[in-house]
Amino acid sequence: MAKHKFQTEANQILNLMIHSLYSNKEIFLRELISNASDALDKLNMLVLTDENYKNISFDPRIEIYIDKDAKTLTIRDTGIGMNEEDLIKNLGTIANSGTKAFLEQLSGDAKKDAHLIGQFGVGFYSAFMVANEVEVITKKANEDQAYKWISKGDGEFEIEQAELDGHGTKIILHINDEDVEFLDEYRIESIVKKYSNHIPFPIFLEKEKFTPAKKDDDGNEIEPEKTEKVLEQINKASALWTLPKSEITDEEYKEFYQTLAHSSEEPLHWMHHKAEGAIEYTTLFYIPSKAPLDIYRVDYQPGVKLYINRVFITDDEKELMPTYLRFLRGIIDSKDLPLNVSREILQSNPVMAKIRNASVKKVLSELAKMMKKDKEKYDVFYSEFGNVLKEGLYSDFGNREKILELLKFHTINSDEMVTLEEFIKNVDQEKKEIYYITGKMSVDMLKNSPVLEKFKAKGIDVLVLNEEIDTIVFPMVTEYKEYKFVNVTDAKLEDEEAQKEEKEKLQKEYENFVKELKDTLGDDVKDVEITLDLTDSPVAIKEDKEDPAYMMYQMMKQMGQNPEGPAPKPILQINPKHELIQKLKSSSDQNLISDAAKVLLEQAKLFAGMEIEDTLDFVTRLNRIIAKAV
């Protein structure tokens, strides 16, 4: 018997399960039945599409046995099964990115972590919530050798050769003394009907059946009474998505979601659609109430399964739906795709392309309805998935306008987030320009950016985009209907021509002071210039968008890469009407001017969302200035 240690992450999950962080223990059965269903799905596909599996007898079923004397609960399936390598890979290690993301978020606080588990599919390891020992006896289809995997959840597991009639997997749970409720027929049956009624394969439970004695007309016993064990199907075994919507209750939709998504939380919303005509297909999509834990990981687990005529094909194809809708959980079932469809064929198949395009439009349409009819629910959706949705602005040009209409924005004139449709009501209808500012910082800080002062002075509203994704996406968004998006740094307001003469006069007046600042700041800036855009702030940062370094830097960021080399140097703008600038101009204290110039540059960088490179130098200079002032 070969001993193995669990991978560190697997051991962490085991510890959580064994110490019952999760209060709703009954979900262990949902998880094990779901795994059994997946194993049947995989074998079904191979039998239909792979010549090597043509001779295998596919009799799909899941069987549950209770032994009260031995205190064991057994779940048996006739699915694909596992060999030794599969056992180590599937039961000894964790490769799922969602699991890794879950472990990264654990805080050590039992209550908070227990809540996280509600969002996380606990899978096979949930068996240890109710069992002090778990045995897995399994034989892979088309292979002769069976194996037994056994563990007490103590950090180790053992694997040895075993015997098993037919292919598939048998899981034997040695139930804890405090969890004997799961050795009750009625309890098990109620759990199966609650979570697994619409697993598309029959689930049988071994029950005790009592037959009374048979007597003749004279009352003589012909056959004695007897109690025997029989297997009885306890689920409907009907694929829920194939049923008419009118026959499905809200409760059934919710329970099916929990099985499908391996979640203990209710979905926020669902959409069930059947298309008939040139192409026939059915979709059932769910929006989770909480974002999946791996949603921002490159190796996220897709949530949509593809079936063809109810035959499972794949649940690992990211091309089924666009990445900006990766929060969806659900099913696509088509009648018009070949069963042996490959990943390459899926990506180029015109039928799949039509299903995908129609499904995307349906989802965006449903979200638009939710936004109008159920604002509270939409706000929950947007807080969880708004930033993911924004990714569609650069990846799905054909639906860009629909996506823009689903977004909500902070603005400088509104305390609540508004839609684009609401915002344009107050846009100058002659210029038709939508002004926006981006920056990776708090909303309040961005709203108080010096760059916005000229807009506030004129009462012009501006979209405030403070998420990192905004800085990448919105430079690519140039228009919405007849309106143009204009970054505040590129905006040309009406009175700038009128200010031209005044600005030229001030430039001459401040020429020597500007040169002094340039000499003081040296390589820290590209230039120093006068501006009349500021009203309350002494200085602001401006970027030269004609600078090749700036263009390359922005291009790298938009591609999601960390730009190499230093960031392009900023231009420091000074407000000649500000008291602080005027006093510095008239000062003869060169040390004060030097300190103030550098502190003002750092201040402007902070407002622009940049980092201060030398905090100690900044604090030291600031203290010297304060010491002179007091």
Tab-separated table of C-alpha atoms in Angstrom, residues 412-603:
chain	number	residue	atom	x	y	z
A	412	ILE	CA	-18.667	65.422	-10.176
A	413	ASN	CA	-22.232	66.793	-9.943
A	414	SER	CA	-23.993	63.705	-8.592
A	415	ASP	CA	-23.774	61.854	-5.288
A	416	GLU	CA	-25.274	58.709	-6.845
A	417	MET	CA	-24.018	56.704	-9.813
A	418	VAL	CA	-25.824	57.479	-13.063
A	419	THR	CA	-26.285	55.758	-16.411
A	420	LEU	CA	-24.965	57.214	-19.639
A	421	GLU	CA	-28.551	57.795	-20.761
A	422	GLU	CA	-29.152	59.941	-17.669
A	423	PHE	CA	-25.812	61.744	-18.004
A	424	ILE	CA	-26.242	62.943	-21.608
A	425	LYS	CA	-29.447	64.813	-20.685
A	426	ASN	CA	-27.188	67.524	-19.216
A	427	VAL	CA	-24.545	67.485	-21.958
A	428	ASP	CA	-24.153	70.560	-24.203
A	429	GLN	CA	-26.293	69.558	-27.168
A	430	GLU	CA	-24.260	71.659	-29.585
A	431	LYS	CA	-20.819	70.319	-28.717
A	432	LYS	CA	-22.109	66.817	-27.818
A	433	GLU	CA	-18.964	65.996	-25.832
A	434	ILE	CA	-18.917	63.603	-22.856
A	435	TYR	CA	-16.023	64.625	-20.616
A	436	TYR	CA	-14.380	62.050	-18.372
A	437	ILE	CA	-11.455	61.737	-16.007
A	438	THR	CA	-9.649	58.472	-15.163
A	439	GLY	CA	-7.338	57.602	-12.320
A	440	LYS	CA	-6.666	54.653	-10.034
A	441	MET	CA	-7.662	56.285	-6.738
A	442	SER	CA	-10.692	56.910	-4.555
A	443	VAL	CA	-13.737	58.576	-6.096
A	444	ASP	CA	-13.522	61.497	-3.672
A	445	MET	CA	-9.890	62.132	-4.471
A	446	LEU	CA	-10.491	61.995	-8.206
A	447	LYS	CA	-13.498	64.323	-7.896
A	448	ASN	CA	-11.187	66.857	-6.268
A	449	SER	CA	-8.505	66.641	-8.929
A	450	PRO	CA	-7.144	70.078	-9.907
A	451	VAL	CA	-7.792	69.170	-13.568
A	452	LEU	CA	-11.547	69.400	-12.886
A	453	GLU	CA	-11.530	72.925	-11.487
A	454	LYS	CA	-12.324	74.666	-14.781
A	455	PHE	CA	-15.274	72.284	-15.348
A	456	LYS	CA	-16.661	72.923	-11.853
A	457	ALA	CA	-16.317	76.666	-12.374
A	458	LYS	CA	-18.509	76.411	-15.483
A	459	GLY	CA	-20.951	73.869	-14.017
A	460	ILE	CA	-20.001	71.207	-16.562
A	461	ASP	CA	-20.504	67.633	-15.356
A	462	VAL	CA	-17.737	65.049	-15.834
A	463	LEU	CA	-17.698	61.249	-15.596
A	464	VAL	CA	-15.373	60.140	-12.785
A	465	LEU	CA	-13.760	56.790	-13.646
A	466	ASN	CA	-11.639	55.586	-10.752
A	467	GLU	CA	-11.149	51.866	-11.470
A	468	GLU	CA	-7.960	50.462	-12.998
A	469	ILE	CA	-9.966	48.926	-15.855
A	470	ASP	CA	-11.247	52.434	-16.720
A	471	THR	CA	-7.737	53.700	-17.435
A	472	ILE	CA	-7.251	50.840	-19.895
A	473	VAL	CA	-10.674	50.752	-21.556
A	474	PHE	CA	-11.928	54.311	-21.923
A	475	PRO	CA	-9.085	55.669	-24.069
A	476	MET	CA	-10.421	53.168	-26.667
A	477	VAL	CA	-14.045	54.347	-26.348
A	478	THR	CA	-14.415	57.316	-28.660
A	479	GLU	CA	-18.171	57.752	-29.073
A	480	TYR	CA	-21.665	56.857	-27.938
A	481	LYS	CA	-24.421	57.515	-30.499
A	482	GLU	CA	-23.735	61.060	-31.725
A	483	TYR	CA	-21.706	61.992	-28.640
A	484	LYS	CA	-17.905	61.995	-28.401
A	485	PHE	CA	-15.927	60.891	-25.343
A	486	VAL	CA	-13.278	63.465	-24.460
A	487	ASN	CA	-10.684	63.101	-21.718
A	488	VAL	CA	-10.658	66.232	-19.531
A	489	THR	CA	-6.985	66.750	-20.392
A	490	ASP	CA	-7.960	67.074	-24.080
A	491	ALA	CA	-11.026	69.252	-23.596
A	492	LYS	CA	-11.131	72.655	-25.327
A	493	LEU	CA	-13.623	74.926	-23.591
A	494	GLU	CA	-15.132	78.008	-25.230
A	495	ASP	CA	-13.342	80.792	-23.372
A	496	GLU	CA	-9.812	79.494	-23.990
A	497	GLU	CA	-9.408	81.806	-27.004
A	498	ALA	CA	-10.508	84.754	-24.893
A	499	GLN	CA	-7.864	83.847	-22.293
A	500	LYS	CA	-5.117	83.630	-24.874
A	501	GLU	CA	-4.007	87.245	-24.535
A	502	GLU	CA	-4.051	87.090	-20.742
A	503	LYS	CA	-2.050	83.857	-20.781
A	504	GLU	CA	0.625	85.364	-23.065
A	505	LYS	CA	0.974	88.326	-20.708
A	506	LEU	CA	1.372	86.050	-17.665
A	507	GLN	CA	3.890	83.863	-19.503
A	508	LYS	CA	6.144	86.889	-19.989
A	509	GLU	CA	5.646	87.952	-16.387
A	510	TYR	CA	6.483	84.481	-15.034
A	511	GLU	CA	9.152	83.603	-17.587
A	512	ASN	CA	12.085	83.811	-15.163
A	513	PHE	CA	10.219	82.043	-12.364
A	514	VAL	CA	9.188	79.191	-14.713
A	515	LYS	CA	12.826	78.830	-15.824
A	516	GLU	CA	13.917	78.736	-12.177
A	517	LEU	CA	11.428	75.946	-11.451
A	518	LYS	CA	12.592	73.984	-14.518
A	519	ASP	CA	16.224	74.251	-13.397
A	520	THR	CA	15.278	73.176	-9.869
A	521	LEU	CA	13.199	70.159	-10.921
A	522	GLY	CA	15.590	69.112	-13.689
A	523	ASP	CA	14.950	65.578	-14.995
A	524	ASP	CA	11.904	65.104	-12.751
A	525	VAL	CA	9.747	66.949	-15.289
A	526	LYS	CA	9.533	67.313	-19.029
A	527	ASP	CA	8.495	70.960	-18.758
A	528	VAL	CA	6.916	73.639	-16.525
A	529	GLU	CA	4.159	75.855	-17.920
A	530	ILE	CA	1.555	78.468	-16.981
A	531	THR	CA	-2.132	77.461	-16.988
A	532	LEU	CA	-5.385	79.333	-16.446
A	533	ASP	CA	-7.400	76.111	-16.049
A	534	LEU	CA	-6.778	75.976	-12.284
A	535	THR	CA	-8.898	77.978	-9.885
A	536	ASP	CA	-8.231	76.571	-6.379
A	537	SER	CA	-5.013	74.547	-6.743
A	538	PRO	CA	-1.526	75.954	-7.163
A	539	VAL	CA	-0.269	73.176	-9.451
A	540	ALA	CA	-1.346	70.174	-11.520
A	541	ILE	CA	0.235	67.397	-13.564
A	542	LYS	CA	-0.203	67.188	-17.327
A	543	GLU	CA	0.968	64.392	-19.614
A	544	ASP	CA	2.335	65.073	-23.089
A	545	LYS	CA	0.302	62.750	-25.299
A	546	GLU	CA	2.597	63.440	-28.265
A	547	ASP	CA	5.506	61.961	-26.330
A	548	PRO	CA	6.489	58.557	-27.863
A	549	ALA	CA	7.298	57.289	-24.360
A	550	TYR	CA	3.774	58.179	-23.242
A	551	MET	CA	2.222	56.428	-26.250
A	552	MET	CA	4.245	53.256	-25.647
A	553	TYR	CA	3.498	53.359	-21.914
A	554	GLN	CA	-0.270	53.615	-22.539
A	555	MET	CA	-0.178	50.907	-25.216
A	556	MET	CA	1.516	48.474	-22.825
A	557	LYS	CA	-1.045	49.239	-20.092
A	558	GLN	CA	-3.957	48.745	-22.496
A	559	MET	CA	-2.544	45.331	-23.404
A	560	GLY	CA	-2.628	44.437	-19.713
A	561	GLN	CA	1.174	44.414	-19.434
A	562	ASN	CA	3.482	46.185	-17.020
A	563	PRO	CA	5.337	48.824	-19.048
A	564	GLU	CA	9.110	48.432	-19.023
A	565	GLY	CA	11.376	51.308	-18.114
A	566	PRO	CA	10.471	54.587	-16.415
A	567	ALA	CA	7.121	56.270	-16.907
A	568	PRO	CA	7.081	59.294	-19.234
A	569	LYS	CA	8.015	62.538	-17.480
A	570	PRO	CA	5.107	64.827	-16.573
A	571	ILE	CA	4.600	68.506	-17.340
A	572	LEU	CA	4.090	70.635	-14.224
A	573	GLN	CA	1.399	73.288	-14.661
A	574	ILE	CA	1.347	76.247	-12.279
A	575	ASN	CA	-1.527	78.585	-11.443
A	576	PRO	CA	-0.185	82.185	-11.612
A	577	LYS	CA	-3.260	83.490	-9.785
A	578	HIS	CA	-2.735	81.300	-6.738
A	579	GLU	CA	-1.413	83.040	-3.618
A	580	LEU	CA	1.231	80.367	-3.012
A	581	ILE	CA	2.713	80.674	-6.529
A	582	GLN	CA	2.674	84.479	-6.333
A	583	LYS	CA	4.516	84.448	-2.987
A	584	LEU	CA	7.130	82.020	-4.284
A	585	LYS	CA	7.651	84.183	-7.380
A	586	SER	CA	8.395	87.197	-5.229
A	587	SER	CA	10.600	85.278	-2.769
A	588	SER	CA	14.364	85.619	-2.828
A	589	ASP	CA	14.903	82.550	-0.638
A	590	GLN	CA	16.392	80.095	-3.153
A	591	ASN	CA	16.323	77.204	-0.653
A	592	LEU	CA	12.621	77.792	0.012
A	593	ILE	CA	11.839	77.930	-3.728
A	594	SER	CA	13.782	74.693	-4.277
A	595	ASP	CA	11.994	72.871	-1.455
A	596	ALA	CA	8.588	74.247	-2.452
A	597	ALA	CA	9.050	73.325	-6.129
A	598	LYS	CA	9.737	69.696	-5.292
A	599	VAL	CA	6.969	69.457	-2.673
A	600	LEU	CA	4.467	70.993	-5.126
A	601	LEU	CA	5.496	68.481	-7.805
A	602	GLU	CA	5.016	65.589	-5.375
A	603	GLN	CA	1.652	67.056	-4.317
